[in-house]
Amino acid sequence: MDKKEKFYITTPIYYPSGKWHIGTCYTTIICDAIARFKRLQGYDVFYLTGTDEHGQKILKVAEAAGVPVKDYIDGVVNNLKDLWKLLDISYDKFIRTTDDYHEKAVQKIFTRLYEQGDIYKSSYEGWYCTPCESFWTKTQLVDGKCPDCGREVQLTKEESYFFKMSKYQDRIQKLIEDNKEFLQPATRQNEMLNNFIKPGLQDLCVSRTSFDWGVKVPFDPKHVVYVWIDALTNYITALGYGSDDDSLFKKYWPADIHMVGKEIVRFHSIIWPAILMALDLPLPKKVYGHGWLLFGNDKMSKSKGNIVDPFILCDRYGVDALRYYMLREVSFGQDGSYTNETFLKRINGDLCNDLGNLVSRTVAMVEQYFGGVIPAPKDVEDVDNDLKQTLNAMYKDVQDNMDKLYIPEALESIWRAIARTNKYIDETTPWALNKDEAKKGRLATVMYNLCESIRMIAIILQPFLTKSPELIFEKLGIKDACLKSFESLAFGAKIDGNKVNKGINLFNRLDLNKELAEMDKIAEEQKKQAKAEQKKKMEENVVTIPEIGIEEFEKVQLKVGKVLECQKVEKADKLLCSKIDCGEAEPRTIVSGIAKYYTPEEMVGKSVIVVTNLKPVKLRGILSQGMVLCASDEEGKLSLVAPIAEMKPGSDIR
Ligand code: MSP
């Protein structure tokens, strides 16, 4: 490369809303490996990450913790920075959306869009999901709940500013249809076209008045900028766009890759390009929507017996083990499941057996056969040429995969070279050569070739693992930075004469069953801790929920009911529809979200408690005339509530 070409890569900015788990490390580790790879290739890389700190969700979490919102966020952000340090994340900048320069730039952007007519004032009525910070139309709801997260939504009406998304409909459609590189993997293109773009882009609500934890709209300060204009613009404000010094922006924009989880592809491939079009700025070259790391069937769960705390995993097994697992295990672009077992197997198999043993055996043999000094090669046989060919081809293979963002495949290419090198030991049997003085020259060649292969493997591992490559260089006595560079990935470097050092093991073999039991214990401990925290929160809540007098309680009419009939509600996994005798002339029709816990057959004949004076509502087109009471634990498990002795339908609950 003559002049250093620039490469700008970003992660999404993280919501600092609680504890971090290994799922949150996924995007960041992937981006880190790409950034490190590009740097070693000679690119001038800018890697951006940060935190998305405004909005109602964060405000509520901080309120629940009883801490002023900024103090709460500072604590969580510091913890995140500690995590990135632990995981050797080589970001060039960490942006916080509460940073002064960002807030000022957002205000400038908002004002400009308003003045040029891309933002206008109106009022909004919609179903709002607080955790997702998204408005939905009634038809978008699934079972009356948020289509993204399945939680309750509230009907909300408020005066708002709107961004004219509709104006950019044609350009956005053309972008996704014509520029196949823009949105990857390709499956996401149809998702966006069919689900959002072709049905027609709606103008986007971009301000809120119901809370004030956000960037104030400068010309109408009872409004705060609603999350996406504030959040998405971080990719340009971090480079100084909208400030006095925009030299970084001029140098690095447009982004080469916005790496995002699949649930925020819509915001990055539709809303963000529209905002950039309105600002008359170039579009990012690529948005890549990766899949999720799942824990069982959930995106994140502490209840499945898996350790999800990255601090604990790194402490026990090392940073390289966690980085390797994240990069290697999940087919990139798709969802993948984390389990303790697959994690430990990767450590024992790929890292300890394949890589660790190759290095330790080789170093031990150089010590034993050549007094610890790497010998110069003396001859060449076919088997040597075959090894050299594999090692010389490795870089191109890895590079091709990295260019296509085939990250696990890039690691597979390296592991093929590791396997070839291990096989070379079996083929050349150095221990047998050592027994024959006449074969000392041959043995020297074999030992040199092994050390040289390992040097090349350590070089190419540097973007992926951050501790082991340096340890390997130390073991091979390699100090010269040139011999650690991508440029030196050609077999035959001058490493003979180097003194090897045994040093510490790269990875220690784990007793799988013992370790799994140990991990279960830790997970159990974590679960207990989470429960204790939950309990504490609930106790605190008891204090904050206002007491009510008996007259208020008596407004609720509760009666014993008997289930006469019950059936599943079509196209609604969670719902059952029951006919319940509440001692009235006609049985009531009641829809309840209990299908996960009870079959229709089980329901028939059961006594239940019914709230009979609840306003009827239509659920999935069925008029539901009351509510069946259930107990619910902190994991959301439900159990019907019933009188202990058999009671006549219609009996009062007092
Ligand atoms: N704040 C928004 C992004 C705004 S970007 C302008 C947000 N934050 S987040 O904290 O919820 O998610 C940050 C990233 O972490 C997303 O890419 C998300 O997909 C990723 N992950 C969070 N949990 C994850 C898994 N369990 N698995 C893989 N990635 C996951 O969205």
XYZ file of C-alpha atoms and ligand atoms in Angstrom:
685
model
C 0.000 0.000 0.000
C 1.601 3.312 -1.074
C -0.316 5.796 1.018
C -2.015 4.372 4.089
C -5.623 3.746 3.149
C -8.147 4.629 5.874
C -10.538 2.123 7.453
C -13.343 3.239 9.765
C -15.214 0.590 11.749
C -17.870 1.057 14.431
C -19.792 -0.987 16.985
C -23.231 0.179 18.051
C -23.138 2.347 21.157
C -24.241 0.287 24.160
C -27.113 1.047 26.515
C -25.563 1.345 29.973
C -28.611 -0.197 31.564
C -27.155 -2.870 33.811
C -24.618 -5.639 34.059
C -22.639 -6.731 31.041
C -22.779 -10.308 29.799
C -20.847 -12.204 27.141
C -23.502 -11.411 24.493
C -22.628 -7.740 24.787
C -18.972 -8.538 24.092
C -19.799 -10.230 20.807
C -19.980 -7.229 18.424
C -17.003 -5.587 20.081
C -14.694 -8.611 19.913
C -15.595 -9.166 16.251
C -14.875 -5.524 15.406
C -11.656 -5.654 17.381
C -10.399 -8.640 15.388
C -11.259 -6.868 12.113
C -9.639 -3.613 13.264
C -6.462 -5.413 14.366
C -6.330 -7.372 11.109
C -6.615 -4.180 9.049
C -3.967 -2.405 11.128
C -1.553 -5.286 10.568
C -2.334 -5.052 6.865
C -1.161 -1.454 6.978
C -4.481 0.392 6.996
C -4.958 3.597 8.966
C -7.741 2.288 11.187
C -10.225 4.189 13.315
C -12.276 1.942 15.579
C -15.174 3.597 17.402
C -17.298 2.318 20.260
C -19.201 3.969 23.101
C -22.417 4.273 25.058
C -25.962 5.381 24.254
C -26.941 7.160 27.441
C -30.184 9.034 26.900
C -33.798 7.930 26.937
C -36.540 6.811 29.219
C -35.247 3.296 29.665
C -31.958 4.372 31.261
C -33.791 6.943 33.349
C -36.112 4.276 34.739
C -33.279 1.869 35.520
C -31.392 4.605 37.364
C -34.533 5.617 39.255
C -35.131 2.016 40.245
C -31.560 1.848 41.550
C -32.270 5.040 43.508
C -29.201 6.820 42.088
C -29.009 10.134 40.146
C -29.057 9.135 36.504
C -25.606 10.444 35.514
C -23.980 8.829 38.576
C -25.656 5.545 37.759
C -24.485 5.697 34.137
C -20.930 6.692 35.087
C -20.664 3.532 37.199
C -21.910 1.268 34.413
C -19.762 2.976 31.766
C -16.621 2.641 33.893
C -17.406 -1.033 34.303
C -17.757 -1.336 30.513
C -14.423 0.375 29.956
C -12.857 -2.075 32.440
C -14.349 -4.913 30.451
C -12.984 -3.608 27.157
C -9.564 -3.243 28.792
C -9.722 -6.786 30.074
C -10.687 -8.069 26.619
C -7.938 -6.008 24.925
C -10.411 -4.075 22.805
C -8.249 -1.707 20.761
C -10.771 1.067 20.163
C -9.496 4.458 19.063
C -12.333 6.410 20.600
C -15.058 5.839 23.157
C -17.976 8.201 22.646
C -20.632 8.859 25.283
C -23.798 10.507 24.025
C -23.724 12.699 27.130
C -20.389 14.153 25.952
C -20.712 17.870 25.484
C -19.392 17.944 21.904
C -21.892 15.255 20.878
C -24.861 17.028 22.431
C -23.941 20.304 20.722
C -23.513 18.600 17.340
C -26.878 16.810 17.709
C -28.528 20.172 18.365
C -26.928 21.625 15.242
C -28.017 18.650 13.147
C -31.575 18.786 14.484
C -31.838 22.531 13.862
C -30.478 22.209 10.334
C -32.917 19.420 9.470
C -35.773 21.501 10.883
C -34.758 24.624 9.026
C -34.476 22.825 5.703
C -37.889 21.198 6.172
C -36.804 17.600 6.824
C -38.158 17.828 10.374
C -41.635 19.211 11.139
C -43.864 19.489 14.218
C -47.045 17.453 14.633
C -48.524 15.133 17.215
C -48.205 11.454 17.618
C -50.431 8.714 18.861
C -49.039 5.247 18.980
C -48.233 2.227 21.093
C -44.977 2.816 22.867
C -42.629 0.126 24.129
C -40.412 1.678 26.793
C -37.647 -0.972 26.847
C -37.260 -0.802 23.039
C -37.931 2.919 22.871
C -40.091 2.283 19.822
C -43.509 3.401 18.725
C -45.713 0.867 16.966
C -48.976 1.104 15.096
C -51.807 -1.102 16.309
C -51.411 -3.456 13.358
C -47.730 -3.933 14.057
C -48.388 -5.246 17.587
C -48.294 -9.007 18.130
C -50.892 -10.228 20.620
C -51.217 -6.603 21.694
C -47.531 -6.589 22.701
C -44.307 -5.137 21.306
C -43.380 -7.092 18.142
C -39.659 -6.846 19.002
C -39.499 -7.867 22.651
C -43.018 -9.155 23.413
C -43.519 -6.804 26.345
C -46.458 -4.551 27.280
C -46.932 -1.345 25.274
C -48.718 1.863 26.281
C -51.015 3.984 24.110
C -49.267 7.342 24.058
C -50.196 10.675 22.473
C -47.824 13.558 22.429
C -46.724 16.607 20.481
C -43.625 15.596 18.557
C -41.229 16.549 15.829
C -41.113 14.208 12.852
C -38.400 13.368 10.379
C -39.635 13.043 6.776
C -38.588 9.462 6.174
C -41.221 9.144 3.445
C -39.306 11.663 1.313
C -36.385 9.212 1.093
C -38.440 6.093 0.332
C -37.306 5.718 -3.301
C -33.650 6.422 -2.642
C -33.529 3.972 0.262
C -35.232 1.253 -1.778
C -32.783 1.835 -4.637
C -29.865 1.749 -2.204
C -30.797 -1.678 -0.832
C -31.783 -3.107 -4.218
C -28.878 -1.798 -6.296
C -25.945 -1.751 -3.888
C -25.688 -5.358 -2.747
C -22.566 -4.563 -0.728
C -24.353 -2.009 1.450
C -26.366 -4.372 3.621
C -24.914 -7.741 4.536
C -25.412 -10.636 4.988
C -27.666 -10.688 1.919
C -30.607 -12.270 3.789
C -31.113 -8.996 5.641
C -31.809 -7.166 2.339
C -35.124 -8.908 1.699
C -36.076 -8.593 5.347
C -35.746 -4.816 5.114
C -37.336 -4.499 1.673
C -40.359 -6.678 2.367
C -41.032 -5.825 6.007
C -40.312 -2.122 6.100
C -39.425 -0.387 2.841
C -41.942 -1.714 0.318
C -44.943 -1.360 2.696
C -44.030 2.381 2.777
C -41.720 4.297 5.097
C -43.553 6.241 7.795
C -42.288 9.610 8.994
C -40.308 9.102 12.147
C -41.041 10.586 15.552
C -37.786 12.279 16.589
C -38.601 14.151 19.797
C -40.288 13.477 23.129
C -41.858 15.682 25.789
C -42.785 13.073 28.402
C -39.288 12.930 29.912
C -36.277 15.219 29.767
C -33.279 12.879 29.931
C -31.968 13.709 26.477
C -30.513 16.403 24.245
C -32.809 19.427 24.339
C -34.270 20.659 21.047
C -32.594 24.088 21.056
C -35.521 26.036 19.587
C -38.214 24.215 21.608
C -36.634 23.039 24.871
C -39.636 21.172 26.267
C -38.716 18.566 23.648
C -35.725 16.267 23.878
C -34.274 14.647 20.768
C -35.727 11.183 20.549
C -33.211 8.432 20.727
C -32.315 7.503 17.124
C -31.235 10.933 15.861
C -29.184 11.277 19.015
C -27.751 7.742 18.869
C -27.054 7.220 15.164
C -25.298 10.535 14.674
C -22.605 9.405 17.142
C -20.841 7.813 14.175
C -20.107 11.265 12.744
C -20.000 13.471 15.854
C -17.268 11.207 17.283
C -15.152 12.327 14.322
C -15.853 15.970 15.024
C -18.732 16.530 12.596
C -20.594 19.639 13.737
C -17.665 20.852 15.854
C -14.865 23.355 15.197
C -12.434 20.592 14.304
C -13.784 18.110 11.803
C -10.434 16.895 10.472
C -11.067 13.319 11.632
C -14.450 13.418 9.939
C -12.858 14.547 6.689
C -10.283 11.790 6.990
C -12.382 8.794 8.013
C -15.989 9.326 6.881
C -17.759 7.390 5.344
C -17.591 4.380 7.632
C -16.285 1.228 6.007
C -18.307 -1.025 8.311
C -21.090 -0.402 10.805
C -21.233 -3.710 12.651
C -24.612 -4.178 14.354
C -26.796 -6.887 15.877
C -29.677 -8.050 13.694
C -32.338 -6.294 15.798
C -30.967 -2.851 14.933
C -30.376 -3.430 11.214
C -33.536 -1.461 10.408
C -32.218 1.644 12.134
C -28.841 1.406 10.440
C -29.908 0.461 6.922
C -33.029 2.632 6.612
C -33.166 5.471 9.142
C -29.448 6.245 9.232
C -29.003 6.494 5.439
C -32.092 8.734 5.274
C -30.621 11.083 7.901
C -27.321 11.143 5.996
C -29.146 11.843 2.728
C -30.902 14.762 4.392
C -27.529 16.042 5.621
C -26.114 15.558 2.134
C -23.341 13.294 3.419
C -21.875 10.126 1.886
C -23.386 6.847 3.060
C -21.501 4.156 4.986
C -20.010 1.516 2.729
C -21.420 -1.413 4.638
C -23.882 -2.268 7.403
C -23.385 -5.808 8.639
C -26.171 -7.334 10.773
C -24.777 -10.234 12.766
C -26.816 -12.810 14.677
C -27.155 -13.243 18.410
C -25.277 -15.297 20.896
C -28.060 -17.259 22.512
C -28.169 -18.869 25.920
C -30.558 -21.760 25.455
C -33.355 -20.109 23.495
C -32.916 -16.669 24.980
C -30.741 -13.769 23.925
C -29.544 -13.584 27.510
C -30.438 -15.567 30.558
C -28.949 -16.381 33.896
C -31.399 -19.140 34.555
C -29.942 -21.768 32.215
C -26.902 -22.715 34.321
C -24.413 -21.044 31.967
C -21.858 -18.548 33.098
C -22.546 -15.329 31.279
C -20.261 -13.000 33.198
C -17.242 -12.194 30.993
C -15.182 -11.099 33.998
C -15.538 -14.542 35.583
C -14.828 -16.396 32.332
C -11.692 -14.349 31.606
C -10.494 -14.735 35.146
C -10.781 -18.528 35.057
C -9.859 -19.324 31.453
C -8.071 -16.262 30.096
C -8.966 -13.567 27.606
C -7.795 -15.558 24.588
C -10.161 -18.407 25.395
C -13.173 -16.097 25.428
C -12.086 -14.160 22.340
C -11.416 -17.378 20.448
C -14.767 -18.875 21.385
C -16.682 -15.782 20.298
C -14.911 -15.543 16.967
C -14.854 -19.240 16.161
C -17.996 -20.855 17.515
C -20.831 -18.897 15.930
C -21.317 -19.063 12.184
C -20.987 -15.353 11.505
C -24.249 -13.664 10.526
C -26.352 -16.364 12.178
C -27.445 -17.020 15.748
C -25.384 -19.404 17.840
C -25.758 -20.872 21.308
C -23.329 -20.497 24.165
C -22.935 -23.445 26.491
C -20.288 -24.087 29.113
C -19.558 -27.414 27.474
C -18.820 -26.091 23.971
C -16.695 -23.375 25.525
C -14.555 -25.844 27.511
C -14.265 -28.176 24.524
C -12.848 -25.377 22.388
C -10.265 -24.679 25.083
C -9.229 -28.314 25.411
C -9.408 -29.124 21.713
C -8.393 -26.185 19.541
C -6.393 -24.145 21.999
C -4.748 -26.684 24.283
C -4.355 -29.791 22.088
C -3.825 -28.230 18.679
C -2.065 -24.932 19.326
C -0.672 -25.230 22.872
C 0.807 -28.694 22.417
C 2.368 -27.842 19.069
C 4.237 -24.965 20.665
C 5.246 -26.722 23.879
C 6.387 -29.921 22.119
C 8.461 -27.951 19.630
C 10.132 -25.776 22.253
C 10.832 -28.845 24.437
C 12.438 -30.643 21.455
C 14.651 -27.652 20.582
C 15.751 -27.598 24.206
C 16.379 -31.314 24.309
C 18.023 -31.799 20.919
C 19.797 -28.467 20.336
C 20.455 -27.063 23.813
C 17.619 -24.558 23.353
C 19.008 -22.837 20.235
C 16.947 -22.934 17.017
C 19.153 -24.630 14.417
C 19.548 -23.522 10.792
C 17.890 -25.757 8.184
C 20.266 -28.080 6.352
C 18.287 -29.787 3.586
C 14.904 -29.880 1.852
C 12.577 -32.831 1.372
C 9.119 -33.050 -0.192
C 7.439 -33.056 3.173
C 9.169 -29.755 3.999
C 7.958 -28.186 0.767
C 4.440 -29.313 1.471
C 4.559 -27.703 4.923
C 6.030 -24.479 3.526
C 3.367 -24.325 0.844
C 0.574 -24.589 3.410
C 2.115 -21.923 5.603
C 2.800 -19.590 2.690
C -0.794 -19.977 1.477
C -2.257 -19.347 4.934
C -2.202 -15.543 4.798
C -4.072 -15.324 1.494
C -6.669 -17.748 2.758
C -7.193 -15.806 5.964
C -7.253 -12.506 4.113
C -9.870 -13.732 1.626
C -12.081 -14.862 4.477
C -11.595 -11.640 6.435
C -12.436 -9.565 3.348
C -15.751 -11.394 3.147
C -16.190 -11.142 6.933
C -16.093 -14.921 7.196
C -14.529 -14.737 10.632
C -14.828 -18.366 11.838
C -13.587 -19.487 8.424
C -10.529 -17.259 8.794
C -9.741 -19.078 12.043
C -10.377 -22.405 10.336
C -7.711 -21.503 7.770
C -5.245 -20.899 10.592
C -6.208 -24.140 12.302
C -5.644 -26.002 9.038
C -2.080 -24.698 9.099
C -1.770 -25.727 12.755
C -3.045 -29.215 11.906
C -0.590 -29.426 8.970
C 2.279 -28.493 11.277
C 1.237 -31.049 13.895
C 1.064 -33.648 11.147
C 4.593 -32.679 10.087
C 5.836 -33.784 13.517
C 4.199 -37.187 13.063
C 5.598 -37.495 9.538
C 9.178 -36.523 10.403
C 9.374 -38.209 13.873
C 12.103 -35.990 15.347
C 12.574 -38.360 18.334
C 13.666 -41.100 15.905
C 15.968 -38.723 13.964
C 17.600 -37.769 17.237
C 18.664 -41.339 17.839
C 20.806 -41.358 14.694
C 23.848 -39.049 14.602
C 23.804 -39.168 10.764
C 20.341 -37.612 10.780
C 21.293 -34.591 12.913
C 21.148 -32.360 9.822
C 17.703 -33.585 8.967
C 16.616 -33.035 12.570
C 17.911 -29.445 12.395
C 15.781 -28.796 9.311
C 12.708 -30.258 10.965
C 13.157 -28.205 14.121
C 13.760 -24.999 12.161
C 10.690 -25.648 9.996
C 8.551 -26.250 13.063
C 9.703 -23.058 14.767
C 9.239 -21.039 11.572
C 5.728 -22.424 11.048
C 4.851 -21.532 14.613
C 6.226 -17.997 14.131
C 3.972 -17.530 11.101
C 0.975 -18.934 12.971
C 1.618 -16.548 15.885
C 1.742 -13.593 13.486
C -1.569 -14.337 11.883
C -3.182 -15.079 15.249
C -2.500 -11.545 16.506
C -5.813 -9.986 15.450
C -7.794 -12.773 17.098
C -5.877 -13.700 20.265
C -4.079 -10.967 22.131
C -2.006 -12.834 24.728
C -0.813 -16.078 23.108
C 0.987 -14.625 20.053
C 3.289 -12.515 22.240
C 3.920 -15.520 24.525
C 4.831 -17.593 21.475
C 7.240 -14.926 20.213
C 8.894 -14.926 23.646
C 9.166 -18.710 23.598
C 10.867 -18.526 20.180
C 13.145 -15.685 21.326
C 11.683 -13.334 18.685
C 12.042 -9.681 19.683
C 12.330 -7.910 16.351
C 8.962 -6.292 15.461
C 9.611 -6.935 11.744
C 9.506 -10.671 12.414
C 6.031 -10.257 13.948
C 4.573 -8.317 11.024
C 2.313 -9.438 8.192
C 5.083 -8.442 5.754
C 7.228 -11.216 7.192
C 4.639 -13.907 6.458
C 6.955 -15.688 4.036
C 8.534 -18.950 5.114
C 12.277 -18.744 5.753
C 12.881 -15.878 8.202
C 16.140 -15.668 10.087
C 15.208 -17.127 13.441
C 17.947 -19.754 13.684
C 20.331 -18.904 16.478
C 17.428 -17.678 18.641
C 17.333 -19.067 22.171
C 13.973 -20.613 23.020
C 12.288 -20.238 26.428
C 9.884 -22.776 27.804
C 7.943 -20.184 29.816
C 4.387 -20.796 30.965
C 1.902 -23.012 29.142
C -0.302 -21.212 26.641
C -3.352 -23.176 27.798
C -3.837 -25.804 30.464
C -5.839 -28.897 29.805
C -9.068 -28.955 31.801
C -10.770 -31.958 33.356
C -14.070 -31.515 31.524
C -16.419 -33.080 34.056
C -14.764 -31.488 37.040
C -14.734 -28.125 35.340
C -18.362 -28.383 34.251
C -19.376 -29.145 37.829
C -17.347 -26.158 38.989
C -19.026 -23.932 36.385
C -22.458 -25.131 37.461
C -21.571 -24.167 41.004
C -20.541 -20.687 39.909
C -23.679 -20.310 37.772
C -25.783 -21.410 40.742
C -24.033 -18.806 42.860
C -24.711 -16.149 40.207
C -28.333 -17.181 40.052
C -28.641 -16.917 43.829
C -27.033 -13.504 43.758
C -29.373 -12.336 40.978
C -32.352 -13.614 42.967
C -31.180 -11.856 46.111
C -30.804 -8.618 44.146
C -34.267 -9.086 42.652
C -35.712 -9.755 46.097
C -34.071 -6.652 47.473
C -35.526 -4.640 44.604
C -38.959 -6.115 45.215
C -38.748 -5.304 48.914
C -37.756 -1.747 48.074
C -40.665 -1.594 45.663
C -43.070 -2.706 48.365
C -42.113 0.404 50.244
C -42.558 2.640 47.215
C -45.904 1.221 46.004
C -48.513 3.433 47.723
C -50.854 1.795 50.217
C -54.553 1.685 49.334
C -57.570 1.826 51.631
C -60.200 -0.951 51.851
C -62.666 1.218 49.880
C -60.264 1.166 46.912
C -59.683 -2.567 47.214
C -63.432 -3.145 47.269
C -63.708 -1.585 43.840
C -62.210 -4.822 42.482
C -64.778 -7.592 42.186
C -63.253 -11.054 42.509
C -65.260 -14.263 42.132
C -64.686 -17.983 41.975
C -65.173 -19.296 38.442
C -65.273 -22.799 36.980
C -63.776 -23.454 33.558
C -66.380 -25.116 31.336
C -64.585 -25.064 27.984
C -61.150 -24.027 26.811
C -59.292 -23.778 23.520
C -56.163 -22.323 21.975
C -56.411 -18.917 20.291
C -55.418 -19.169 16.638
C -52.036 -17.682 15.690
C -51.353 -16.649 19.292
C -48.902 -19.005 21.002
C -49.476 -17.639 24.467
C -53.264 -17.345 24.592
C -56.070 -19.640 25.733
C -59.760 -18.742 25.445
C -61.988 -20.165 28.206
C -65.722 -20.202 28.920
C -65.951 -19.682 32.665
C -69.011 -20.077 34.890
C -68.907 -17.209 37.402
C -72.354 -17.969 38.871
C -74.105 -15.691 36.372
C -76.835 -16.374 33.802
C -74.263 -16.884 31.027
C -70.653 -18.120 31.277
C -68.034 -15.477 30.498
C -65.512 -15.649 27.648
C -62.043 -14.883 28.993
C -58.722 -14.802 27.104
C -55.590 -15.429 29.210
C -51.865 -15.578 28.422
C -51.287 -18.952 30.069
C -50.898 -21.345 27.119
C -47.224 -21.952 27.976
C -48.249 -23.400 31.334
C -51.638 -25.068 30.808
C -53.180 -27.102 28.004
C -56.877 -26.511 27.161
C -57.639 -30.054 28.413
C -56.019 -29.325 31.797
C -58.047 -26.150 32.178
C -61.476 -27.699 31.848
C -63.022 -28.354 35.277
C -60.544 -26.129 37.169
C -61.703 -23.580 39.752
C -60.083 -20.179 39.219
C -60.316 -16.643 40.568
C -61.755 -14.125 38.119
C -61.692 -10.300 38.164
C -65.272 -9.805 37.006
C -65.582 -6.022 36.857
C -62.604 -5.423 34.576
C -63.527 -3.444 31.415
C -63.943 -5.972 28.565
C -61.164 -5.792 25.927
C -60.786 -7.336 22.493
C -57.811 -9.698 22.293
C -57.114 -11.237 18.900
C -60.644 -10.318 17.864
C -62.237 -12.029 20.915
C -64.045 -9.914 23.514
C -62.495 -10.946 26.833
C -64.861 -10.368 29.768
C -62.566 -10.447 32.760
C -59.212 -11.721 33.922
C -58.105 -15.001 35.470
C -55.633 -14.455 38.341
C -52.224 -16.120 38.377
C -49.168 -16.042 40.613
C -45.996 -15.091 38.734
C -42.392 -15.479 39.906
C -39.401 -13.329 38.909
C -38.610 -15.617 35.981
C -42.139 -15.119 34.631
C -43.413 -18.605 35.505
C -47.189 -18.631 36.028
C -49.495 -20.632 38.264
C -53.274 -20.310 38.478
C -54.676 -19.216 41.822
C -57.634 -21.192 43.223
C -59.587 -21.635 46.495
C -58.167 -24.463 48.600
C -61.564 -26.099 49.178
C -64.123 -26.639 46.389
C -66.326 -23.498 46.193
C -69.461 -22.769 44.178
C -68.921 -20.697 41.018
C -69.806 -17.062 41.779
C -68.531 -17.181 45.406
C -67.031 -13.834 46.410
C -63.372 -13.373 47.235
C -63.027 -10.958 50.136
N -28.009 1.545 21.864
C -28.417 0.679 20.805
C -27.549 0.863 19.593
C -27.479 2.261 19.039
S -26.358 2.365 17.714
C -26.536 3.893 17.116
C -28.341 -0.796 21.268
N -27.614 -1.047 22.356
S -27.478 -2.485 23.061
O -26.675 -2.300 24.228
O -28.797 -3.027 23.280
O -26.782 -3.434 22.054
C -25.468 -3.161 21.592
C -25.005 -4.287 20.697
O -24.843 -5.487 21.450
C -25.985 -4.615 19.571
O -25.287 -4.818 18.371
C -26.607 -5.915 20.028
O -27.051 -6.696 18.966
C -25.422 -6.549 20.732
N -25.840 -7.633 21.622
C -26.454 -7.559 22.846
N -26.728 -8.814 23.271
C -26.303 -9.711 22.346
C -26.232 -11.096 22.263
N -26.724 -11.878 23.205
N -25.606 -11.633 21.171
C -25.013 -10.860 20.201
N -25.070 -9.552 20.250
C -25.802 -8.947 21.233
O -28.913 -1.624 20.599
